[in-house]
Coordinates of C-alpha atoms in Angstrom, one line a residue:
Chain W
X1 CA 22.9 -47.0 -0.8
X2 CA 19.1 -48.0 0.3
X3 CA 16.8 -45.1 -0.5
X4 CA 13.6 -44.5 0.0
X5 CA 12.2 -41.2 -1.6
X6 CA 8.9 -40.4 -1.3
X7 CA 6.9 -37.5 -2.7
X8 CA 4.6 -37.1 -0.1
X9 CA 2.7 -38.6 3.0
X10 CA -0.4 -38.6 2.8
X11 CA -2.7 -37.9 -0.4
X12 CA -5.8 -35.3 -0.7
X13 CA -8.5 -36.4 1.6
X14 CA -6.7 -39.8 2.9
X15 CA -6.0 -40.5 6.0
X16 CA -2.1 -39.8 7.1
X17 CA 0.6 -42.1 5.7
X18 CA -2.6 -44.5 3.8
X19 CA -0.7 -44.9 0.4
X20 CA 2.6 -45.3 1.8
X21 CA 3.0 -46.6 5.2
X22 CA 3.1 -50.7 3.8
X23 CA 6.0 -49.5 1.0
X24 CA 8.0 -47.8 3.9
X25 CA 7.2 -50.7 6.7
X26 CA 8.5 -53.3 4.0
X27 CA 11.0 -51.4 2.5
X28 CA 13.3 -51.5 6.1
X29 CA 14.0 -55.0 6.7
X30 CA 14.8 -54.5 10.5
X31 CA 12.7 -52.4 12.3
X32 CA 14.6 -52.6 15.7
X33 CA 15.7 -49.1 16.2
X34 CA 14.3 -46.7 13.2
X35 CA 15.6 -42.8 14.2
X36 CA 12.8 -40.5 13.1
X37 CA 14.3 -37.1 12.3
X38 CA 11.1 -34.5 12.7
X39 CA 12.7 -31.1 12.3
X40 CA 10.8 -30.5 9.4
X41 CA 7.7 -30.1 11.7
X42 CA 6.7 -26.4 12.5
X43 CA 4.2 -25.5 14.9
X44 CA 3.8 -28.8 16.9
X45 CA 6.6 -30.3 19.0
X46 CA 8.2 -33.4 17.6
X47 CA 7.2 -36.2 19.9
X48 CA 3.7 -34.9 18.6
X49 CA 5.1 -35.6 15.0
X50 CA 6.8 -38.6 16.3
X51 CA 3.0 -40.1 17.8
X52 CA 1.7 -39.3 14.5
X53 CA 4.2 -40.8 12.3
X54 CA 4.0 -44.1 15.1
X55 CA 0.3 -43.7 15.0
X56 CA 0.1 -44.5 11.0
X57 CA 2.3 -47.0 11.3
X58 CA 1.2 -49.2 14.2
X59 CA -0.9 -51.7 12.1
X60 CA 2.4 -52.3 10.9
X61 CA 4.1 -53.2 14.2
X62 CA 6.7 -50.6 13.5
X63 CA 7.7 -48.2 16.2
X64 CA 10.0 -44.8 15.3
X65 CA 11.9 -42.7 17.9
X66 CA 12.1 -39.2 18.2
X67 CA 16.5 -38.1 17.6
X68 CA 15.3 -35.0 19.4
X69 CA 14.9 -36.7 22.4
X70 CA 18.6 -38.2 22.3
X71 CA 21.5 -36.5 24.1
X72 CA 24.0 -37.7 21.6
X73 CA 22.2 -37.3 18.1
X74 CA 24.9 -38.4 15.9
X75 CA 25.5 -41.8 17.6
X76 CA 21.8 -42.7 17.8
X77 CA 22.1 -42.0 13.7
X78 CA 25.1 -45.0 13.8
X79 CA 23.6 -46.9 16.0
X80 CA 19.7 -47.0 14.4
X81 CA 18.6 -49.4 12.0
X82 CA 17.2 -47.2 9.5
X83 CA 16.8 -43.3 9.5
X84 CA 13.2 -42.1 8.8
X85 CA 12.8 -37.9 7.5
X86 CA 9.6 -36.3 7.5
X87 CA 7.7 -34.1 5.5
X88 CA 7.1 -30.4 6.4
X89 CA 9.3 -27.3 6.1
X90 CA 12.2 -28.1 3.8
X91 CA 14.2 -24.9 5.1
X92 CA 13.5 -25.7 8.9
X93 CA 14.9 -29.0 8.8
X94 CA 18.1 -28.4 7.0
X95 CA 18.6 -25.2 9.3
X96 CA 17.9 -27.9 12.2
X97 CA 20.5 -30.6 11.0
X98 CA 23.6 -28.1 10.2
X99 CA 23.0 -26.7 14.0
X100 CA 22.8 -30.2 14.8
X101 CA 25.9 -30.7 12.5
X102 CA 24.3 -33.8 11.3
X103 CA 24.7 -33.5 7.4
X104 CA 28.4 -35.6 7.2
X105 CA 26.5 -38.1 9.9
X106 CA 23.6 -39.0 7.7
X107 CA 25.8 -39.0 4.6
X108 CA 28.3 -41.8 5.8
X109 CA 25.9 -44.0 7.5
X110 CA 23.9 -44.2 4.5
X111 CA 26.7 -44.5 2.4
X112 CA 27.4 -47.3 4.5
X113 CA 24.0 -48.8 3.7
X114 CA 21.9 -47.7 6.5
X115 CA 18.3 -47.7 5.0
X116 CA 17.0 -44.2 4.6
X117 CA 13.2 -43.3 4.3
X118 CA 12.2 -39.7 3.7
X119 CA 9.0 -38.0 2.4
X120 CA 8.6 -34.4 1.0
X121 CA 11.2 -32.5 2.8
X122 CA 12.7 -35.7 3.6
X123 CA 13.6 -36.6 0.1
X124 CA 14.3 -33.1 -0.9
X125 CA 17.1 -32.7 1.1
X126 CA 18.2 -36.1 -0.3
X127 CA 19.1 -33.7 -3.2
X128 CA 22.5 -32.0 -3.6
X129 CA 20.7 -28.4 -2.8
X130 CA 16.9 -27.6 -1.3
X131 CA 16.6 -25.2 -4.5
X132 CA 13.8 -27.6 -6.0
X133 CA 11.8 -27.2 -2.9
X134 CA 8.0 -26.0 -3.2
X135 CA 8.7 -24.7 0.7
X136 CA 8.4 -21.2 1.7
X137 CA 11.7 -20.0 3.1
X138 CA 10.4 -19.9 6.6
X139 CA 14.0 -19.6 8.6
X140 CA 17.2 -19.3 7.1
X141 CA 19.6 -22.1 6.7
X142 CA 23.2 -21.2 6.7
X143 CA 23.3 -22.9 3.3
X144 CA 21.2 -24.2 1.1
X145 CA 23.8 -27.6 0.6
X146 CA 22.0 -30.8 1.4
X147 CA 22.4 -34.2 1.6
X148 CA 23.5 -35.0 -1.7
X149 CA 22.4 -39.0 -1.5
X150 CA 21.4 -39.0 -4.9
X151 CA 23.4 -36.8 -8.0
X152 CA 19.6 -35.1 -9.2
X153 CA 17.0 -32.5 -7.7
X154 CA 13.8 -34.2 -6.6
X155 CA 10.8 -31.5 -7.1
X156 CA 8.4 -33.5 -4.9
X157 CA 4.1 -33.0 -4.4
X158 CA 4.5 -32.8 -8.3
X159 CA 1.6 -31.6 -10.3
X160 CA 0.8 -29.7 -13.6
X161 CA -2.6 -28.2 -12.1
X162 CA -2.5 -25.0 -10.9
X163 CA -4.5 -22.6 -8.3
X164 CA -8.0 -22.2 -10.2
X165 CA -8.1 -18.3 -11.9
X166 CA -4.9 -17.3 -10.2
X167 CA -1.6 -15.5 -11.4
X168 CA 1.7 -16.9 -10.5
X169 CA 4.0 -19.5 -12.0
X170 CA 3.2 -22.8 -12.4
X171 CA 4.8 -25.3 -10.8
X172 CA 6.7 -26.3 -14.2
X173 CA 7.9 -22.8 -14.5
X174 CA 9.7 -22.3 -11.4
X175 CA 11.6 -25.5 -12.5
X176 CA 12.3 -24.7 -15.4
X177 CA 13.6 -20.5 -14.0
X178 CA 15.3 -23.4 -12.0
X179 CA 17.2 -24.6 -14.9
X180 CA 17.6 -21.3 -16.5
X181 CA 19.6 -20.5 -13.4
X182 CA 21.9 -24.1 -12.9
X183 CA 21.6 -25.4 -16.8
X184 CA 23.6 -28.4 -15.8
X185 CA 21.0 -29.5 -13.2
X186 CA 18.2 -32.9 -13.5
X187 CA 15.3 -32.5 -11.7
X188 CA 13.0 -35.7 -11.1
X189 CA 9.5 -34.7 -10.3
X190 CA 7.7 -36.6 -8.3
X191 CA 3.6 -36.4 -8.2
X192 CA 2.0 -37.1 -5.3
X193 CA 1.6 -40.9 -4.4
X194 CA 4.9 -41.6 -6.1
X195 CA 8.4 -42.9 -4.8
X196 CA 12.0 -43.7 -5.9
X197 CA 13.7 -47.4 -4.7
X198 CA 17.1 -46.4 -4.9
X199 CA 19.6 -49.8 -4.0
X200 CA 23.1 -49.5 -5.3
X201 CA 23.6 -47.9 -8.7
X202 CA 20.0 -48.8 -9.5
X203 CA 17.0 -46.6 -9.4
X204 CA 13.5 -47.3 -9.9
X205 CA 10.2 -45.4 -10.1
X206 CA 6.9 -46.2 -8.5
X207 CA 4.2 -44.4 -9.2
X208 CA 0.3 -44.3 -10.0
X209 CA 1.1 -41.3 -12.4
X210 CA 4.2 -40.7 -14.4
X211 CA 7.0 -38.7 -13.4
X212 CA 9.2 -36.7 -14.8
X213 CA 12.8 -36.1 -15.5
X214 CA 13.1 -32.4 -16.9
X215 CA 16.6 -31.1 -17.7
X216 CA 17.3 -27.8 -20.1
X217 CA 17.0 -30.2 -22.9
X218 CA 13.6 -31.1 -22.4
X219 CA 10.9 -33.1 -20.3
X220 CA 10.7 -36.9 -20.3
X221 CA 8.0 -39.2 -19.4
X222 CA 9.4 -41.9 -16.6
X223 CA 6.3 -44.8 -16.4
X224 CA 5.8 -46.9 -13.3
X225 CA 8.6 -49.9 -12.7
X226 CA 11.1 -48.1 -14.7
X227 CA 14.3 -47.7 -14.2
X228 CA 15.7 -44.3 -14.0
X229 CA 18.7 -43.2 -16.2
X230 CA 20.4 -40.5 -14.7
Chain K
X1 CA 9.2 7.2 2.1
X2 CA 6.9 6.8 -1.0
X3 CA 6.1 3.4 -1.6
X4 CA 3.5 1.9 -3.9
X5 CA 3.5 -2.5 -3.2
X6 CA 1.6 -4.2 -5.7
X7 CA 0.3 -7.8 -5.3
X8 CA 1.4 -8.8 -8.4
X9 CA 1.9 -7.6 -12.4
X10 CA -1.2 -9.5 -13.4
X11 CA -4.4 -10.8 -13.2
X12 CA -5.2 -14.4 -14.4
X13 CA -6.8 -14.3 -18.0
X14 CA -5.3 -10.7 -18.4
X15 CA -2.7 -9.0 -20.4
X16 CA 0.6 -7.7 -18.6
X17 CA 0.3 -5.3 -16.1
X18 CA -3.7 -4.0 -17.2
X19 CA -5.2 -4.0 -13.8
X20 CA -2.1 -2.1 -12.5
X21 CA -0.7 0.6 -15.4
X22 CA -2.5 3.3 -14.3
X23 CA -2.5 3.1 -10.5
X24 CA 1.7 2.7 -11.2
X25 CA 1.7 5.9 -13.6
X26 CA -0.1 8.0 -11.6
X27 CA 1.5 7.4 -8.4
X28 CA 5.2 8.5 -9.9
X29 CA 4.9 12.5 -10.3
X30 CA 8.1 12.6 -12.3
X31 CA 8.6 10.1 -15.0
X32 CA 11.7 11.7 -16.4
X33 CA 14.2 9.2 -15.6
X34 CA 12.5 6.2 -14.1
X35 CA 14.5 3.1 -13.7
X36 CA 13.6 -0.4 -13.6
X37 CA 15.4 -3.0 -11.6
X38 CA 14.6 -6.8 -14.1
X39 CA 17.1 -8.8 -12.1
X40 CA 13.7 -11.4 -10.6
X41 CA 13.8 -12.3 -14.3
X42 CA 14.8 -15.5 -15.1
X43 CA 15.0 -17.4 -18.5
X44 CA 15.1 -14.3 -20.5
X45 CA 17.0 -11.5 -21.1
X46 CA 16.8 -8.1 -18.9
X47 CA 16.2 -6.1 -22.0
X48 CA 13.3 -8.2 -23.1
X49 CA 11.9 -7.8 -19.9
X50 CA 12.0 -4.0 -20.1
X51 CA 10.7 -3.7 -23.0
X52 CA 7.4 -5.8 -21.8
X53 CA 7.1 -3.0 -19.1
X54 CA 7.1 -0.5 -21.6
X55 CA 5.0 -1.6 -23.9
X56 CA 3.0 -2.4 -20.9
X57 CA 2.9 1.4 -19.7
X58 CA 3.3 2.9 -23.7
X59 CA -0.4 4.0 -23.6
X60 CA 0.9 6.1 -20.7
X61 CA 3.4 7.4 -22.3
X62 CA 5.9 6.7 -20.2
X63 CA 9.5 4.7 -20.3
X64 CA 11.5 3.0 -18.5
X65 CA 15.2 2.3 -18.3
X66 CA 17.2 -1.2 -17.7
X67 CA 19.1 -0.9 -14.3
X68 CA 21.5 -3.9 -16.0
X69 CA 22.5 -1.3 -18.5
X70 CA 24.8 1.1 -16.2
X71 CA 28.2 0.8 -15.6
X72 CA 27.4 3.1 -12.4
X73 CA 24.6 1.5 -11.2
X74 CA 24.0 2.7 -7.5
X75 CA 25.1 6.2 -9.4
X76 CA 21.7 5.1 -11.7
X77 CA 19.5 4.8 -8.8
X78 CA 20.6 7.9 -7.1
X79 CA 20.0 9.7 -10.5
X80 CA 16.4 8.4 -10.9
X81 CA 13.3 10.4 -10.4
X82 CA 11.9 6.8 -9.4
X83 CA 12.4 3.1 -8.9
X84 CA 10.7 0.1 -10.3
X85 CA 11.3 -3.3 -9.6
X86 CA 9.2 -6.1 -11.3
X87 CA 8.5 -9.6 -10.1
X88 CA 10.0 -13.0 -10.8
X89 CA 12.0 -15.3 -8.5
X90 CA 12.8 -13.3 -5.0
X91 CA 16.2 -15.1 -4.4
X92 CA 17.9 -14.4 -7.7
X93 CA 16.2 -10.7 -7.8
X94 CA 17.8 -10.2 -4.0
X95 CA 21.3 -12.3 -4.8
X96 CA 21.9 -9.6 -7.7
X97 CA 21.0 -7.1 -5.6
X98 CA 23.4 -7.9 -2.9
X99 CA 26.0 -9.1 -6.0
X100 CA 26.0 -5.1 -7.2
X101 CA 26.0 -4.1 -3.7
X102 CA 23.0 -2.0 -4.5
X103 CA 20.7 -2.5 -1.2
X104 CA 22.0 -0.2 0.9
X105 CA 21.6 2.7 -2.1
X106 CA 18.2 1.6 -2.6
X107 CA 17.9 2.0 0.8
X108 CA 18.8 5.5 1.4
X109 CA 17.7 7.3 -1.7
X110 CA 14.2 5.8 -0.6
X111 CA 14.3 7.2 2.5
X112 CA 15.0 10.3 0.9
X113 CA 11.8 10.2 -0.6
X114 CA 12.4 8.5 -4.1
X115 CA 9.2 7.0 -5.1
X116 CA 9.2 3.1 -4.8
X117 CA 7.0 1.0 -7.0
X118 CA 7.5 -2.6 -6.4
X119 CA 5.2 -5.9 -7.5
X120 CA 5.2 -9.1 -6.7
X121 CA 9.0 -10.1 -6.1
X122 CA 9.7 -6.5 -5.8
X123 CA 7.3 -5.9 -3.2
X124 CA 8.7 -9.0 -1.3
X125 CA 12.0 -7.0 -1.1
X126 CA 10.8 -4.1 0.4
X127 CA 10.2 -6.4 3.6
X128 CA 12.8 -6.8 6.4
X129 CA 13.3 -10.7 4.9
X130 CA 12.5 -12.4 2.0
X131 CA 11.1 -15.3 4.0
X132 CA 7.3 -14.7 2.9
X133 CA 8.2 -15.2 -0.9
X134 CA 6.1 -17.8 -2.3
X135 CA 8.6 -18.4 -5.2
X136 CA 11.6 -21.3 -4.9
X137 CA 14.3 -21.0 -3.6
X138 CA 16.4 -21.8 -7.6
X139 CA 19.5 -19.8 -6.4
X140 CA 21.0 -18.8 -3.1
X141 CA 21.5 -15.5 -1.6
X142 CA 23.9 -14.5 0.3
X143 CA 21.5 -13.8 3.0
X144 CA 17.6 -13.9 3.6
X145 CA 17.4 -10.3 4.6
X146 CA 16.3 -7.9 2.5
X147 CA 15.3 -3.6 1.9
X148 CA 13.5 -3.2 5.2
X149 CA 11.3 -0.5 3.7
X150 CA 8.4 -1.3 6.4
X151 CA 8.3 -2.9 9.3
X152 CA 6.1 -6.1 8.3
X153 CA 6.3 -9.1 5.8
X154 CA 4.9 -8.8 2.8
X155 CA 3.3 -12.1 1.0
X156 CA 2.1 -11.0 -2.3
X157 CA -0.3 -13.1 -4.8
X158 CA -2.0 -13.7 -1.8
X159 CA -4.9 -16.7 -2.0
X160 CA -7.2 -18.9 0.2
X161 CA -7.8 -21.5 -2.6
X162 CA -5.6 -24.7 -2.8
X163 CA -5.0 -26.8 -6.1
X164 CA -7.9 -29.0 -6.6
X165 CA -7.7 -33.0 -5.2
X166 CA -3.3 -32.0 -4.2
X167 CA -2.2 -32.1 -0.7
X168 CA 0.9 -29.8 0.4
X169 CA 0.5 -26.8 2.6
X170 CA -2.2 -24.1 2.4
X171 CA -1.1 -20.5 1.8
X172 CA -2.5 -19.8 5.2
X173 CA -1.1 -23.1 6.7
X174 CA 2.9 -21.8 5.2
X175 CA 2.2 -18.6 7.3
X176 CA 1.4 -19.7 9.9
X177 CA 4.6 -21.8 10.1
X178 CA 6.2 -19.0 9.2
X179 CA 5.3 -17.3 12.5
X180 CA 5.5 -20.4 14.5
X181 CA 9.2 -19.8 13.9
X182 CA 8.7 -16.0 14.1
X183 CA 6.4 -15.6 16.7
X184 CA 7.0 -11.9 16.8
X185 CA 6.5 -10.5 13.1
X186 CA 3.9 -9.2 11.1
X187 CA 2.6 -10.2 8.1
X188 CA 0.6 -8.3 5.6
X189 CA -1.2 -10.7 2.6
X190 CA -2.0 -8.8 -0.4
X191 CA -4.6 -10.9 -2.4
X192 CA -4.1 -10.4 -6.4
X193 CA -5.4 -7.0 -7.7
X194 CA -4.3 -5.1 -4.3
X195 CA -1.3 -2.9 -3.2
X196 CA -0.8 -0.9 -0.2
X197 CA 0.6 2.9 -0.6
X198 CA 2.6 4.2 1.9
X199 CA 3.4 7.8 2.5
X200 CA 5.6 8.9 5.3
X201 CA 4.0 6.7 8.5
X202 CA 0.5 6.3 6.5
X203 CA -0.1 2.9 4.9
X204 CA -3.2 2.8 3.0
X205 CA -5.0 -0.9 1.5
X206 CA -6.5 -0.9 -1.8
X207 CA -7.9 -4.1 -3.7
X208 CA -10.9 -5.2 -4.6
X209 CA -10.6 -8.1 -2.1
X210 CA -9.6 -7.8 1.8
X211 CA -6.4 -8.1 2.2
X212 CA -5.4 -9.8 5.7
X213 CA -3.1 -8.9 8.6
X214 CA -1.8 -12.3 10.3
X215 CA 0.6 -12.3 13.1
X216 CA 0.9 -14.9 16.5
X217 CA -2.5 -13.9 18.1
X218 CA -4.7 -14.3 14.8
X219 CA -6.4 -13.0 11.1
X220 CA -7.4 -9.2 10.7
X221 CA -9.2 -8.6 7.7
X222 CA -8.5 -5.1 5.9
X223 CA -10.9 -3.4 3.7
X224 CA -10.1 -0.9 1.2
X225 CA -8.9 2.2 1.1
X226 CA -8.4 1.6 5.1
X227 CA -5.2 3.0 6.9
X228 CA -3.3 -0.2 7.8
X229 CA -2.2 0.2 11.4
X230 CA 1.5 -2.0 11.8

């Protein structure tokens, strides 16, 4: 395994991709034939995400194509040198692979070692379910099974702060109704500008802030470099 | 149909249910044998949250019973002079709904006439789909779709403010991917501290705030104590 989990893109009032594009361009070794998987994107067509994503990362030399533009999805998957996932809608692009029947693809070649790169919804369905997901439920999936790349729920765009004089739960809260509900789960939360290197059995954190690993049991601190028990 | 949709329970900085116990009280006639649906409660038990509805509506003298506590429960509803159903998470509030079969009961004795008072999660039901909840998705229904008490989303705890210096989706931004997938619905955004009454084919706004109408083609603002046109 050669993951790549990201919390988010881009960071309040930075440009797209700023913080991360250098970790993700040096993270994939060979950059001959990266798959970008955009169906998270709602509301623009994907070879407008694609430019985007290309667009941030063409300091870089790197250059992503669009799956949606190939006839045969799954062998473009195989035959790619690393499989980039984009932020967006977590629900839309779940709903988008199962139509595609994708899921089983995905899983073996990165079981295989195929680098994978995702971001928000990229690295929540990197999770065994979407239910730590901050999306809104946009479309329906016909499950809420994901990937299942890593044996924990990633909460990503983590933070403790909350709307200013408004009602609702904090984002804390819903994880821990979360856990109320599956007692048996892990989540990881990741804040924003932080990532998991996943290589092997070995998982590290990144970040500028701490994260967090927050089981029924409790919530733990995870600081920057450290390796993640789970 | 005799519907009273709250926004939400509570007001930042405010006990339970203040700014709404007396707009709920008064719109039920009959409060003989009112029940109260809990199951959006998560991470306590249904009886505790009863009784924090009724101490919440005790100045009111009025009482409420636990749904969970009937053998016969669609027999319960049916019995009822009215139905209350409080908010939490939307998904495990529907997935126990569908679990005791009860939707279709709910449906009918509410087209019969039996008043509806719903807040927050419970007002999310009343919608043809529960994909406008803003709550996460920590268990999984059977299916997205929901009471279809009016023709229109709901999205209660409605806001235009973000978290300070966090990136993620807007409010505004989620809805409007929402009908980028579903270009033909409706949505109706109840800000905090509004509800919308609906008697027969009348739906009337009332908040302190304008609530909003957003579909495809754009924003409508609604004022209150103005007849919402859907």
């Amino acid at each position: 395994m050669n993951l790549l989990l990201l919390s988010n893109s881009t960071n309040y009032g930075e440009p797209y991709m700023q913080w991360c594009s250098s970790t993700i361009t040096s993270f994939v070794k060979d950059h001959s034939s990266i798959i970008f998987i955009p169906y998270a994107g709602v509301g623009f067509t994907y070879d407008e995400y694609t430019q985007k994503v290309n667009y941030a990362l063409s300091s870089f030399d790197v250059k992503v194509s669009n799956l949606d533009n190939f006839d045969d999805k799954a062998k473009a998957l195989k035959d790619s040198s690393a499989i980039f996932v984009g932020g967006g809608n977590t629900f839309h692009l779940l709903k988008m692979l199962q139509q595609f029947d994708l899921l089983e693809t995905i899983q073996k070649v990165v079981a295989n070692g195929k680098p994978y790169v995702g971001w928000s919804a990229g690295s929540n369905i990197a999770s065994p379910t979407i239910r730590t997901t901050n999306d809104m439920p946009i479309v329906e999936p016909k499950s809420f099974q994901s990937l299942s790349l890593v044996p924990f729920q990633i909460n990503p765009h983590y933070t403790e702060k909350s709307i200013p004089n408004h009602g609702g739960e904090s984002r804390l809260q819903r994880l821990r109704e979360f856990l109320a509900a599956n007692p048996h789960q892990k989540v990881i939360a990741l804040p924003e500008s932080s990532y998991l290197v996943c290589n092997g059995n070995q998982l590290i954190y990144n970040g500028r802030f701490d994260g967090k690993v927050i089981t029924s049991s409790g919530i733990k601190a995870i600081n920057d470099q450290s390796n993640v028990i789970f």
